[in-house]
Tab-separated table of C-alpha atoms and ligand atoms in Angstrom:
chain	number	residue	atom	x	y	z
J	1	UNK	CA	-15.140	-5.371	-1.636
J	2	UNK	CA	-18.465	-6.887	-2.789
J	3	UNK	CA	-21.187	-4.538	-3.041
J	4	UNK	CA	-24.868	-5.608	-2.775
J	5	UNK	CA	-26.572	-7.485	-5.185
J	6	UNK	CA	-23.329	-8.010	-7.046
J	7	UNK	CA	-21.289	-11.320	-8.233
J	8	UNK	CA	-17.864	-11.494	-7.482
J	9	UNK	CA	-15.500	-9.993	-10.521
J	10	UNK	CA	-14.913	-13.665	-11.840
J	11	UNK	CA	-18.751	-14.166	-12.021
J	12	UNK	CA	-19.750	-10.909	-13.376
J	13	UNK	CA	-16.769	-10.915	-16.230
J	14	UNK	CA	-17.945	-14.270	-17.412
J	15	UNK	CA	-21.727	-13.052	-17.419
J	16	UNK	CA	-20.692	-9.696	-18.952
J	17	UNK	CA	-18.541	-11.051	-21.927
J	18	UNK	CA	-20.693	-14.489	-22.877
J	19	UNK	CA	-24.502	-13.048	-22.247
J	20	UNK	CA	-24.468	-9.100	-22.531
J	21	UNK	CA	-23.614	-8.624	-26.200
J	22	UNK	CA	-27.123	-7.919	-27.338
J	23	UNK	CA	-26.983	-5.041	-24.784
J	24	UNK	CA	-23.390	-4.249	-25.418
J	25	UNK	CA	-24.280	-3.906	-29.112
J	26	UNK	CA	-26.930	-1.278	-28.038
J	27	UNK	CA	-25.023	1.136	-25.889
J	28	UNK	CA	-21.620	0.696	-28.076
J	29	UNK	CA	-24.025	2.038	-30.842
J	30	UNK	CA	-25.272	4.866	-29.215
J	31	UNK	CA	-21.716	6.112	-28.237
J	32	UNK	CA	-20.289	6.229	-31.809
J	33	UNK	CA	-23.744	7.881	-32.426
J	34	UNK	CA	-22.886	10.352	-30.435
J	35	UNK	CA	-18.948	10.198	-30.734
J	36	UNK	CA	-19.187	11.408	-34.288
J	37	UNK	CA	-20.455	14.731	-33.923
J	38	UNK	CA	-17.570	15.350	-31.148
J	39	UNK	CA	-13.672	15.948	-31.527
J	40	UNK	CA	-11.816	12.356	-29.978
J	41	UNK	CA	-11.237	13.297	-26.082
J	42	UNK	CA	-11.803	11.582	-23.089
J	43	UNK	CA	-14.774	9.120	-22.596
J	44	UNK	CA	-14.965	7.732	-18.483
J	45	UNK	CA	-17.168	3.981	-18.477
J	46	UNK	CA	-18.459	4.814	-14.944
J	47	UNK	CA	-18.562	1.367	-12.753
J	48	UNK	CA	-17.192	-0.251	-15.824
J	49	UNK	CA	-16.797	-3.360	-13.854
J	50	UNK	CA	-14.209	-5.965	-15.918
J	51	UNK	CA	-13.613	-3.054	-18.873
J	52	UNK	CA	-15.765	-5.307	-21.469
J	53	UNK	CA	-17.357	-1.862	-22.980
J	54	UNK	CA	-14.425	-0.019	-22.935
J	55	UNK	CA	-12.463	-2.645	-24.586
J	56	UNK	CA	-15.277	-2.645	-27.156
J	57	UNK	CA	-15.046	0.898	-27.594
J	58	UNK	CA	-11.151	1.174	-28.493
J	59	UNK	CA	-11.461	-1.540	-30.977
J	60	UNK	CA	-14.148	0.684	-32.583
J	61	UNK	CA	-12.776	2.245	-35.484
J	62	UNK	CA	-14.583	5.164	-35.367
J	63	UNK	CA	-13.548	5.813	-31.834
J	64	UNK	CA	-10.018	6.091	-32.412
J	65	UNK	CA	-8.265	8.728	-31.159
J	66	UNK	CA	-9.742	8.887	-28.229
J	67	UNK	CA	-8.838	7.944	-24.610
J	68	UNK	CA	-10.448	5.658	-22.536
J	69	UNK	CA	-11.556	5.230	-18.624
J	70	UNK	CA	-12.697	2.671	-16.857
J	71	UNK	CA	-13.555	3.347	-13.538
J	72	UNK	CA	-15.123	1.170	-10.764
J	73	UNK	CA	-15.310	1.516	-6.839
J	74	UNK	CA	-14.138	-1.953	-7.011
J	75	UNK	CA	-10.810	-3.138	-7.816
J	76	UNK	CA	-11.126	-6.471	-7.882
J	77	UNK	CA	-13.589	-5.626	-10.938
J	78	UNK	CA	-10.862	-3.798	-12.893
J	79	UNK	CA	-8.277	-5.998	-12.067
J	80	UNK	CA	-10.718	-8.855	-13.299
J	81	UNK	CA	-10.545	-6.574	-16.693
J	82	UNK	CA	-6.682	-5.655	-16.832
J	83	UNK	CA	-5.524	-8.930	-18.817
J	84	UNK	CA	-7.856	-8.900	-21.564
J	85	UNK	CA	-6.765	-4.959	-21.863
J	86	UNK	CA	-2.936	-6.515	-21.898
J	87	UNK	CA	-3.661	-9.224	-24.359
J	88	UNK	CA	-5.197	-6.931	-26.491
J	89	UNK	CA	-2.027	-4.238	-26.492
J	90	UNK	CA	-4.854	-2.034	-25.421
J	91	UNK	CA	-2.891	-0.615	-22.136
J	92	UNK	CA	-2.206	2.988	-23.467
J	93	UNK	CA	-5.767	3.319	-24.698
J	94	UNK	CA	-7.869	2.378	-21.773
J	95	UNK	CA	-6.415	3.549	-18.585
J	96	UNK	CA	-8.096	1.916	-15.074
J	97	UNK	CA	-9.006	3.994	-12.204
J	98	UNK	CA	-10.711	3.125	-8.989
J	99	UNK	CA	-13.082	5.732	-8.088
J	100	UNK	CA	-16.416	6.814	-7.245
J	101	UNK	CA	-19.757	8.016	-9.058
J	102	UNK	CA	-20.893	9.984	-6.630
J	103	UNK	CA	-17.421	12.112	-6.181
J	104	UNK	CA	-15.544	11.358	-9.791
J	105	UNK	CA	-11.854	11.641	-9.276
J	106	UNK	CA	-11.827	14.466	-12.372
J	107	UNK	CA	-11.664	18.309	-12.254
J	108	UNK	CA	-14.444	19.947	-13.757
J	109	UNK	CA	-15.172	20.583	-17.763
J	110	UNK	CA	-12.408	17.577	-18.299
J	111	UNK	CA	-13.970	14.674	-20.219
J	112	UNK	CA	-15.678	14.818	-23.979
J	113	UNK	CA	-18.131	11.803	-22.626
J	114	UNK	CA	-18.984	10.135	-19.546
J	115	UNK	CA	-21.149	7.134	-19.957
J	116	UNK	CA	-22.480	4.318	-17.279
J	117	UNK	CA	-24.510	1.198	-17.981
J	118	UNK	CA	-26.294	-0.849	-15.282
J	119	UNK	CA	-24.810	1.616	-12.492
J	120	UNK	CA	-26.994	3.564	-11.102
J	121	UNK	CA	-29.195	1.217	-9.592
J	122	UNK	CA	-26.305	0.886	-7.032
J	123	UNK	CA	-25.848	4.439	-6.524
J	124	UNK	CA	-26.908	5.385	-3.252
J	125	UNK	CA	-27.533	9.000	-3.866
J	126	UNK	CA	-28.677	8.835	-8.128
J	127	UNK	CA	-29.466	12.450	-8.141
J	128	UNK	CA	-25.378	13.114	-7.039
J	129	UNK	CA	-24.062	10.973	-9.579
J	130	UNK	CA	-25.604	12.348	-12.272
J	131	UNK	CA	-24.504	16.556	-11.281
J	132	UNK	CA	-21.049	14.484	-11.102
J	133	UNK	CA	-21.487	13.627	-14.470
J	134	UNK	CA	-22.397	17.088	-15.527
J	135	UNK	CA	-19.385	18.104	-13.315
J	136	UNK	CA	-16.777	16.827	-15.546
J	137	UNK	CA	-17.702	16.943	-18.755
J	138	UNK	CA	-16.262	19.868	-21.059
J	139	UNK	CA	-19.125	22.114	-22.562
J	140	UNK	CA	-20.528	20.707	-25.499
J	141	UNK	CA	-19.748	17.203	-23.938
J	142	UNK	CA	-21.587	14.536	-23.083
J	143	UNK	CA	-23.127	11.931	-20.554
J	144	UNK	CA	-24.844	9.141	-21.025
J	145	UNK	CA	-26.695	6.426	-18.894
J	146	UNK	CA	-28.351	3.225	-19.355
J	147	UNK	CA	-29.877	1.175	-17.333
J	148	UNK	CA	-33.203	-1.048	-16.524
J	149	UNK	CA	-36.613	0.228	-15.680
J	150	UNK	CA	-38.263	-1.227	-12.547
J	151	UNK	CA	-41.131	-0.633	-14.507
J	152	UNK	CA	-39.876	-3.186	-17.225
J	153	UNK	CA	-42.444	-5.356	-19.583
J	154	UNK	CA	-42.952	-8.892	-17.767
J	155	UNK	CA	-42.144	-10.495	-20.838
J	156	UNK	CA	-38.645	-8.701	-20.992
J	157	UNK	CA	-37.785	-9.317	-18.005
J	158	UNK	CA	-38.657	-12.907	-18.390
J	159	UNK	CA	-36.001	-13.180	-21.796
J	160	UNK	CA	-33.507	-10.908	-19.538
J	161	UNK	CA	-34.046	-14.287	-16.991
J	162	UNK	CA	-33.318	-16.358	-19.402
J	163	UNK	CA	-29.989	-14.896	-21.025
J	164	UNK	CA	-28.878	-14.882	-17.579
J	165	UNK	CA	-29.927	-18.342	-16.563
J	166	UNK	CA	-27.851	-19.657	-20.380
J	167	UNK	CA	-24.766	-18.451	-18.226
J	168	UNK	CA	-25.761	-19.698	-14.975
J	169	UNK	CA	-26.185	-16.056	-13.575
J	170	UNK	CA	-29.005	-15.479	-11.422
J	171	UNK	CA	-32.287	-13.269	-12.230
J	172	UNK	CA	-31.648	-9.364	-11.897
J	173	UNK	CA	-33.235	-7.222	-8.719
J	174	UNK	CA	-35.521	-5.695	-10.583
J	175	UNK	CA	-36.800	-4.214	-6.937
J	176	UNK	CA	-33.553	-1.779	-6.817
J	177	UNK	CA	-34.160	-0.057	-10.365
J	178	UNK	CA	-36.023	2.970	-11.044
J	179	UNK	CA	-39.062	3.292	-13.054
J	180	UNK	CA	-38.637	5.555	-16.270
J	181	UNK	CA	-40.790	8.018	-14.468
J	182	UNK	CA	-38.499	8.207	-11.338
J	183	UNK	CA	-35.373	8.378	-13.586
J	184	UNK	CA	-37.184	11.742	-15.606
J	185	UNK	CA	-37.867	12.921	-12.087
J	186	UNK	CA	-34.245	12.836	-10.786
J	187	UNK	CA	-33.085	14.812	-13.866
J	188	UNK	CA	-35.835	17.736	-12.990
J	189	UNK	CA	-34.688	17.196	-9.672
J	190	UNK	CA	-31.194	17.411	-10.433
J	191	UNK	CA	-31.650	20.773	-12.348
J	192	UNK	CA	-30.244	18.838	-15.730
J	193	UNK	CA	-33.682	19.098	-17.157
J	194	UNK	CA	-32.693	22.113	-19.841
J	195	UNK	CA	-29.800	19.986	-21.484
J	196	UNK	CA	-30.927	16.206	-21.065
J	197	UNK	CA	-33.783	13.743	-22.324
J	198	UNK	CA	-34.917	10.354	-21.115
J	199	UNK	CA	-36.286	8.222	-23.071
J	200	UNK	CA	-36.900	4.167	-23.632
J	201	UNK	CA	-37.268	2.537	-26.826
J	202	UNK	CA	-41.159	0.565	-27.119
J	203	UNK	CA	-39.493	-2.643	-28.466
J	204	UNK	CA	-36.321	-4.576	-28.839
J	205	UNK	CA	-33.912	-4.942	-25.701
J	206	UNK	CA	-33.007	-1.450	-25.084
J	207	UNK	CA	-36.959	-1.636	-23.888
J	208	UNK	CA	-35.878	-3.297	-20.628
J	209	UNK	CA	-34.488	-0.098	-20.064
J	210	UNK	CA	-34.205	4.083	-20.490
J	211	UNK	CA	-31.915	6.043	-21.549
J	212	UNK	CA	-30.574	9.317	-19.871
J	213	UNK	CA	-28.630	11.663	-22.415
J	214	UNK	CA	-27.205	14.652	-21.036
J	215	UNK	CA	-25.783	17.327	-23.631
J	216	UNK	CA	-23.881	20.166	-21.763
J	217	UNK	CA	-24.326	23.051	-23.449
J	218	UNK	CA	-21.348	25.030	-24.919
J	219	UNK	CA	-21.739	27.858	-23.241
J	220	UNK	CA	-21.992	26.305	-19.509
G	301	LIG	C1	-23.969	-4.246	-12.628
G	301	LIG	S1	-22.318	-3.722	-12.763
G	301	LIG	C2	-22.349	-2.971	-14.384
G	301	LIG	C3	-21.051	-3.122	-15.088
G	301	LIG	C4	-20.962	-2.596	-16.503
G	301	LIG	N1	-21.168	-1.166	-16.548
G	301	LIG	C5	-21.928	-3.295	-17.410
G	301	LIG	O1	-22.833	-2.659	-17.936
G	301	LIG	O2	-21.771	-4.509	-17.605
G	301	LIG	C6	-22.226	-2.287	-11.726
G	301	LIG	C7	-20.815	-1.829	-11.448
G	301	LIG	O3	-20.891	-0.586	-10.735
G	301	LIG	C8	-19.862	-0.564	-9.762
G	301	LIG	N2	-20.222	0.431	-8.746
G	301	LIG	C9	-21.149	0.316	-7.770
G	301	LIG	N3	-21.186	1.437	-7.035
G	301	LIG	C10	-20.265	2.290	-7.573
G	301	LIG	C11	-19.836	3.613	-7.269
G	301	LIG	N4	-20.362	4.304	-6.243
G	301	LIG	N5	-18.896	4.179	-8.039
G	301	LIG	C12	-18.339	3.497	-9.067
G	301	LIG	N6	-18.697	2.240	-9.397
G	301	LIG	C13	-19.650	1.644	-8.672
G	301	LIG	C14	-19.811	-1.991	-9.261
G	301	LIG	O4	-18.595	-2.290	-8.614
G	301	LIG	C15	-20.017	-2.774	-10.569
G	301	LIG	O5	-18.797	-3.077	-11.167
């Protein structure tokens, strides 16, 4: 299945693992940030695509101990990811599931962390996918999403062109994003206002982009 606006698996793996590092850098960062202060659980990549963050993530030392899920509505994406996972001896770590954001395949209060990059731009319903997060993780767990602002600096945008273009991936559709205003909206919206914050840094590349960071409190 190809969704909209997306490459096939082949394509997107080869953009993913030669020209997102910068970005991968970023949100690998801001899990262990956040991984510290928790016990090692369960952490779900939600439309992980070829597995390259989750990969990341269980070669992270700090991260070990804890289990890993991949999941993607597509399974030509995961399969795209399973031999790296192989050649890595990485299959007991990071498990692949094919699923869907808006109704996660997980009972409720059963993950540490849920995070999602660059996903929910192609959620249809963005306000359901992010009550799904909330759904499944334990109390005092956590979610977190990145992705880019429609509202995104020109000049950003422009060097975003260009990392793509040094792989021979075409420019992003910047149309389908939300603005950072939109995305603080949806978490009002979604009633997640008390236990999340949204924020976007002013420079560097986490600037193309906000930040959604959704603490459940312990006593949910
Ligand atoms: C742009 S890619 C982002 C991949 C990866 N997270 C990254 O940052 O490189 C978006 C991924 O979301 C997946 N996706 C789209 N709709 C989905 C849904 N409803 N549930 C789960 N995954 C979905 C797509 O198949 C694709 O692999």
């Amino acid at each position: 299945m190809l969704l909209k606006n997306l490459r096939p698996a082949d394509e997107y793996d080869r953009f993913a693992s030669q020209a997102l590092e910068p970005w991968d850098v970023l949100f690998v960062t801001r899990i262990r940030q956040i991984a510290r202060d928790l016990p090692p659980g369960a952490l779900v990549d939600i439309g992980t695509a070829t597995v390259v963050v989750p990969v990341r993530l269980a070669a992270d030392h700090v991260l070990k101990g804890w289990h890993f899920i991949g999941l993607d509505l597509d399974e030509t994406m995961l399969e795209g990811g399973r031999p790296r996972i192989e050649a890595l001896g990485l299959s007991d770590t990071i498990e692949l599931k094919v699923g869907d954001a808006l109704d996660l395949p997980f009972a409720d209060n059963s993950l540490t962390m849920a995070v999602s990059r660059a996903t929910l731009h192609h959620l249809p319903d963005k306000l359901k996918s992010l009550t799904e997060m909330y759904r499944v993780l334990q109390p005092g767990g956590v979610g977190l999403v990145h992705d880019m602002r429609r509202d995104v600096a020109p000049d950003l945008l422009e060097k975003f062109t260009q990392m793509r273009a040094s792989v021979g991936y075409p420019p992003t559709h910047v149309e389908e994003k939300v603005t950072l205003e939109e995305a603080r909206a949806l978490v009002i919206e979604a009633g997640l206002d008390h236990c999340t914050v949204v924020t976007s840094p002013s420079s560097g590349m986490g600037a193309l982009g906000f930040e959604i960071l959704i603490k459940k409190p312990l006593l949910a």
